[in-house]
Amino acid sequence: MSKYSNKLLAIAREVQATESKLSLIAETTGSQFLIQPNSEKICLFFHGFTAVPEQFALIGKAFYQAGYHVLIPLLPGHGIAGEWNGDNPPPLPEDPQIYQEFGCHWLEIARGGKEIIIGGLSGGSTLAAWLALEYPSKINKTLIFAPYLSGSNKVVDLFVRIFNIYFEWWQDPQVASFGYDGFAMPALRVFLDMGTEVLEKAQTQKAAPMLIVSSESDRAVGNREHEKLFNAAVQLQPKSWYVCFDDVWDIPHNMMTQAEGNEHVDLLISLTLAYVNSNATWAEMVTLCDRLKQADFPTAIAQLNLHGRIASAMATIMGIIDTSIEKLRD
């Protein structure tokens, strides 16, 4: 194994030994690591608020098969077994600095790689976006899935900011749930505040390239803020992309697994890998979509001199990109 692979393997064993002393919800709850014998490409994923690393197991496997090391650490205060309720809420941090220091620690671990991809879902993607703005030169690409920058309803945002109650998620009996069933509201407020900071910084600071993924079927977060983040980011980082899945796809907020309700998770993974393997600006993607109304994919690529800069897998999902472009134009 390479020196870098051995370093990652040693860190993975140390983390797993530490977590084995904790009382976790299940054996699959802890941090997950997929270490290549010899690779300089690495993915760092942050799972969603109240969830666990298992949420990223499927996409993590896809990136591992593509030659990447994969790190999916358990977020602070997450995954601990207990009789949690309003009188005894789970031990989730209520200080954003705890998450930010955690993210910086894992980014430093990943830095030995020559290609560093980071990503996350919901609160985890808010953390990834914060890192992309703080350390753009250290990150090759950032995968921002349904970031929690605000809720889908401004009244709910106000509720999150003011009240310190205990809240339990509504659970669809047909859909799997990873992690805690509920939380104290100040623990969620952390990500609302961090999301506000991300939106403000994106106006003036260049980020690492971002793929921001949204869904019209998402009832948890505000899609308008996703567009706002993209519109700011792409001005300073032209290789940022925005994809919003139409309602027809019925992709929920927890979009990383079929078990959590996304019947099109393979499409999401294909889109993600295609973005990572492409090197085009958003302006070039807009031009390509317009050209595809007159020519087939290979012809359009040749006419625009994009050969080698657009992943071939992108051909099957250009319709989704085009729909996203039209949403932004509206």
mmCIF file with all atom_site columns, N, CA and C in Angstrom, residues 48-80:
data_model
loop_
_atom_site.group_PDB
_atom_site.id
_atom_site.type_symbol
_atom_site.label_atom_id
_atom_site.label_alt_id
_atom_site.label_comp_id
_atom_site.label_asym_id
_atom_site.label_entity_id
_atom_site.label_seq_id
_atom_site.pdbx_PDB_ins_code
_atom_site.Cartn_x
_atom_site.Cartn_y
_atom_site.Cartn_z
_atom_site.occupancy
_atom_site.B_iso_or_equiv
_atom_site.pdbx_formal_charge
_atom_site.auth_seq_id
_atom_site.auth_comp_id
_atom_site.auth_asym_id
_atom_site.auth_atom_id
_atom_site.pdbx_PDB_model_num
ATOM 1  N N  . GLY A 1 48 ? -26.275 13.752 7.069  1.00 0.00 ? 48 GLY A N  1
ATOM 2  C CA . GLY A 1 48 ? -27.246 14.761 7.457  1.00 0.00 ? 48 GLY A CA 1
ATOM 3  C C  . GLY A 1 48 ? -27.431 14.904 8.961  1.00 0.00 ? 48 GLY A C  1
ATOM 4  N N  . PHE A 1 49 ? -28.055 15.991 9.341  1.00 0.00 ? 49 PHE A N  1
ATOM 5  C CA . PHE A 1 49 ? -28.378 16.291 10.740 1.00 0.00 ? 49 PHE A CA 1
ATOM 6  C C  . PHE A 1 49 ? -29.260 15.187 11.324 1.00 0.00 ? 49 PHE A C  1
ATOM 7  N N  . THR A 1 50 ? -28.880 14.678 12.474 1.00 0.00 ? 50 THR A N  1
ATOM 8  C CA . THR A 1 50 ? -29.487 13.577 13.240 1.00 0.00 ? 50 THR A CA 1
ATOM 9  C C  . THR A 1 50 ? -29.272 12.210 12.590 1.00 0.00 ? 50 THR A C  1
ATOM 10 N N  . ALA A 1 51 ? -28.660 12.140 11.413 1.00 0.00 ? 51 ALA A N  1
ATOM 11 C CA . ALA A 1 51 ? -28.476 10.872 10.707 1.00 0.00 ? 51 ALA A CA 1
ATOM 12 C C  . ALA A 1 51 ? -27.116 10.255 11.055 1.00 0.00 ? 51 ALA A C  1
ATOM 13 N N  . VAL A 1 52 ? -26.672 9.275  10.253 1.00 0.00 ? 52 VAL A N  1
ATOM 14 C CA . VAL A 1 52 ? -25.415 8.566  10.494 1.00 0.00 ? 52 VAL A CA 1
ATOM 15 C C  . VAL A 1 52 ? -24.717 8.313  9.150  1.00 0.00 ? 52 VAL A C  1
ATOM 16 N N  . PRO A 1 53 ? -23.429 7.921  9.158  1.00 0.00 ? 53 PRO A N  1
ATOM 17 C CA . PRO A 1 53 ? -22.679 7.718  7.912  1.00 0.00 ? 53 PRO A CA 1
ATOM 18 C C  . PRO A 1 53 ? -23.285 6.721  6.941  1.00 0.00 ? 53 PRO A C  1
ATOM 19 N N  . GLU A 1 54 ? -24.067 5.771  7.428  1.00 0.00 ? 54 GLU A N  1
ATOM 20 C CA . GLU A 1 54 ? -24.689 4.787  6.547  1.00 0.00 ? 54 GLU A CA 1
ATOM 21 C C  . GLU A 1 54 ? -25.462 5.464  5.409  1.00 0.00 ? 54 GLU A C  1
ATOM 22 N N  . GLN A 1 55 ? -25.906 6.672  5.657  1.00 0.00 ? 55 GLN A N  1
ATOM 23 C CA . GLN A 1 55 ? -26.647 7.440  4.660  1.00 0.00 ? 55 GLN A CA 1
ATOM 24 C C  . GLN A 1 55 ? -25.828 7.629  3.368  1.00 0.00 ? 55 GLN A C  1
ATOM 25 N N  . PHE A 1 56 ? -24.509 7.636  3.467  1.00 0.00 ? 56 PHE A N  1
ATOM 26 C CA . PHE A 1 56 ? -23.636 7.845  2.311  1.00 0.00 ? 56 PHE A CA 1
ATOM 27 C C  . PHE A 1 56 ? -22.939 6.572  1.840  1.00 0.00 ? 56 PHE A C  1
ATOM 28 N N  . ALA A 1 57 ? -23.385 5.432  2.336  1.00 0.00 ? 57 ALA A N  1
ATOM 29 C CA . ALA A 1 57 ? -22.721 4.173  1.979  1.00 0.00 ? 57 ALA A CA 1
ATOM 30 C C  . ALA A 1 57 ? -22.807 3.883  0.482  1.00 0.00 ? 57 ALA A C  1
ATOM 31 N N  . LEU A 1 58 ? -23.963 4.141  -0.129 1.00 0.00 ? 58 LEU A N  1
ATOM 32 C CA . LEU A 1 58 ? -24.154 3.793  -1.538 1.00 0.00 ? 58 LEU A CA 1
ATOM 33 C C  . LEU A 1 58 ? -23.309 4.667  -2.454 1.00 0.00 ? 58 LEU A C  1
ATOM 34 N N  . ILE A 1 59 ? -23.363 5.966  -2.286 1.00 0.00 ? 59 ILE A N  1
ATOM 35 C CA . ILE A 1 59 ? -22.560 6.848  -3.127 1.00 0.00 ? 59 ILE A CA 1
ATOM 36 C C  . ILE A 1 59 ? -21.082 6.681  -2.792 1.00 0.00 ? 59 ILE A C  1
ATOM 37 N N  . GLY A 1 60 ? -20.794 6.373  -1.533 1.00 0.00 ? 60 GLY A N  1
ATOM 38 C CA . GLY A 1 60 ? -19.406 6.112  -1.154 1.00 0.00 ? 60 GLY A CA 1
ATOM 39 C C  . GLY A 1 60 ? -18.846 4.918  -1.903 1.00 0.00 ? 60 GLY A C  1
ATOM 40 N N  . LYS A 1 61 ? -19.644 3.872  -2.041 1.00 0.00 ? 61 LYS A N  1
ATOM 41 C CA . LYS A 1 61 ? -19.216 2.690  -2.791 1.00 0.00 ? 61 LYS A CA 1
ATOM 42 C C  . LYS A 1 61 ? -18.974 3.033  -4.246 1.00 0.00 ? 61 LYS A C  1
ATOM 43 N N  . ALA A 1 62 ? -19.830 3.876  -4.820 1.00 0.00 ? 62 ALA A N  1
ATOM 44 C CA . ALA A 1 62 ? -19.672 4.274  -6.222 1.00 0.00 ? 62 ALA A CA 1
ATOM 45 C C  . ALA A 1 62 ? -18.361 5.028  -6.436 1.00 0.00 ? 62 ALA A C  1
ATOM 46 N N  . PHE A 1 63 ? -18.015 5.911  -5.512 1.00 0.00 ? 63 PHE A N  1
ATOM 47 C CA . PHE A 1 63 ? -16.758 6.639  -5.639 1.00 0.00 ? 63 PHE A CA 1
ATOM 48 C C  . PHE A 1 63 ? -15.559 5.728  -5.380 1.00 0.00 ? 63 PHE A C  1
ATOM 49 N N  . TYR A 1 64 ? -15.719 4.789  -4.482 1.00 0.00 ? 64 TYR A N  1
ATOM 50 C CA . TYR A 1 64 ? -14.635 3.821  -4.247 1.00 0.00 ? 64 TYR A CA 1
ATOM 51 C C  . TYR A 1 64 ? -14.371 3.013  -5.510 1.00 0.00 ? 64 TYR A C  1
ATOM 52 N N  . GLN A 1 65 ? -15.444 2.580  -6.170 1.00 0.00 ? 65 GLN A N  1
ATOM 53 C CA . GLN A 1 65 ? -15.290 1.819  -7.413 1.00 0.00 ? 65 GLN A CA 1
ATOM 54 C C  . GLN A 1 65 ? -14.671 2.678  -8.518 1.00 0.00 ? 65 GLN A C  1
ATOM 55 N N  . ALA A 1 66 ? -14.799 3.998  -8.385 1.00 0.00 ? 66 ALA A N  1
ATOM 56 C CA . ALA A 1 66 ? -14.193 4.910  -9.351 1.00 0.00 ? 66 ALA A CA 1
ATOM 57 C C  . ALA A 1 66 ? -12.749 5.263  -8.988 1.00 0.00 ? 66 ALA A C  1
ATOM 58 N N  . GLY A 1 67 ? -12.229 4.639  -7.928 1.00 0.00 ? 67 GLY A N  1
ATOM 59 C CA . GLY A 1 67 ? -10.823 4.808  -7.578 1.00 0.00 ? 67 GLY A CA 1
ATOM 60 C C  . GLY A 1 67 ? -10.518 5.765  -6.450 1.00 0.00 ? 67 GLY A C  1
ATOM 61 N N  . TYR A 1 68 ? -11.533 6.214  -5.718 1.00 0.00 ? 68 TYR A N  1
ATOM 62 C CA . TYR A 1 68 ? -11.336 7.160  -4.635 1.00 0.00 ? 68 TYR A CA 1
ATOM 63 C C  . TYR A 1 68 ? -11.265 6.467  -3.273 1.00 0.00 ? 68 TYR A C  1
ATOM 64 N N  . HIS A 1 69 ? -10.420 7.008  -2.384 1.00 0.00 ? 69 HIS A N  1
ATOM 65 C CA . HIS A 1 69 ? -10.589 6.723  -0.962 1.00 0.00 ? 69 HIS A CA 1
ATOM 66 C C  . HIS A 1 69 ? -11.896 7.393  -0.537 1.00 0.00 ? 69 HIS A C  1
ATOM 67 N N  . VAL A 1 70 ? -12.611 6.813  0.404  1.00 0.00 ? 70 VAL A N  1
ATOM 68 C CA . VAL A 1 70 ? -13.868 7.403  0.870  1.00 0.00 ? 70 VAL A CA 1
ATOM 69 C C  . VAL A 1 70 ? -13.859 7.468  2.393  1.00 0.00 ? 70 VAL A C  1
ATOM 70 N N  . LEU A 1 71 ? -14.079 8.667  2.926  1.00 0.00 ? 71 LEU A N  1
ATOM 71 C CA . LEU A 1 71 ? -14.175 8.891  4.371  1.00 0.00 ? 71 LEU A CA 1
ATOM 72 C C  . LEU A 1 71 ? -15.563 9.419  4.681  1.00 0.00 ? 71 LEU A C  1
ATOM 73 N N  . ILE A 1 72 ? -16.278 8.737  5.578  1.00 0.00 ? 72 ILE A N  1
ATOM 74 C CA . ILE A 1 72 ? -17.607 9.198  5.999  1.00 0.00 ? 72 ILE A CA 1
ATOM 75 C C  . ILE A 1 72 ? -17.624 9.194  7.529  1.00 0.00 ? 72 ILE A C  1
ATOM 76 N N  . PRO A 1 73 ? -17.113 10.253 8.149  1.00 0.00 ? 73 PRO A N  1
ATOM 77 C CA . PRO A 1 73 ? -17.028 10.279 9.607  1.00 0.00 ? 73 PRO A CA 1
ATOM 78 C C  . PRO A 1 73 ? -18.380 10.549 10.275 1.00 0.00 ? 73 PRO A C  1
ATOM 79 N N  . LEU A 1 74 ? -18.539 9.999  11.450 1.00 0.00 ? 74 LEU A N  1
ATOM 80 C CA . LEU A 1 74 ? -19.733 10.250 12.262 1.00 0.00 ? 74 LEU A CA 1
ATOM 81 C C  . LEU A 1 74 ? -19.642 11.653 12.841 1.00 0.00 ? 74 LEU A C  1
ATOM 82 N N  . LEU A 1 75 ? -20.647 12.476 12.558 1.00 0.00 ? 75 LEU A N  1
ATOM 83 C CA . LEU A 1 75 ? -20.641 13.857 13.053 1.00 0.00 ? 75 LEU A CA 1
ATOM 84 C C  . LEU A 1 75 ? -20.693 13.899 14.582 1.00 0.00 ? 75 LEU A C  1
ATOM 85 N N  . PRO A 1 76 ? -20.160 14.951 15.192 1.00 0.00 ? 76 PRO A N  1
ATOM 86 C CA . PRO A 1 76 ? -20.163 15.067 16.652 1.00 0.00 ? 76 PRO A CA 1
ATOM 87 C C  . PRO A 1 76 ? -21.573 14.924 17.240 1.00 0.00 ? 76 PRO A C  1
ATOM 88 N N  . GLY A 1 77 ? -21.663 14.152 18.315 1.00 0.00 ? 77 GLY A N  1
ATOM 89 C CA . GLY A 1 77 ? -22.929 14.005 19.029 1.00 0.00 ? 77 GLY A CA 1
ATOM 90 C C  . GLY A 1 77 ? -23.947 13.112 18.376 1.00 0.00 ? 77 GLY A C  1
ATOM 91 N N  . HIS A 1 78 ? -23.634 12.535 17.242 1.00 0.00 ? 78 HIS A N  1
ATOM 92 C CA . HIS A 1 78 ? -24.572 11.715 16.484 1.00 0.00 ? 78 HIS A CA 1
ATOM 93 C C  . HIS A 1 78 ? -24.377 10.220 16.763 1.00 0.00 ? 78 HIS A C  1
ATOM 94 N N  . GLY A 1 79 ? -25.443 9.462  16.506 1.00 0.00 ? 79 GLY A N  1
ATOM 95 C CA . GLY A 1 79 ? -25.359 8.003  16.515 1.00 0.00 ? 79 GLY A CA 1
ATOM 96 C C  . GLY A 1 79 ? -25.288 7.337  17.864 1.00 0.00 ? 79 GLY A C  1
ATOM 97 N N  . ILE A 1 80 ? -25.519 8.067  18.952 1.00 0.00 ? 80 ILE A N  1
ATOM 98 C CA . ILE A 1 80 ? -25.386 7.507  20.289 1.00 0.00 ? 80 ILE A CA 1
ATOM 99 C C  . ILE A 1 80 ? -26.712 6.883  20.733 1.00 0.00 ? 80 ILE A C  1
#
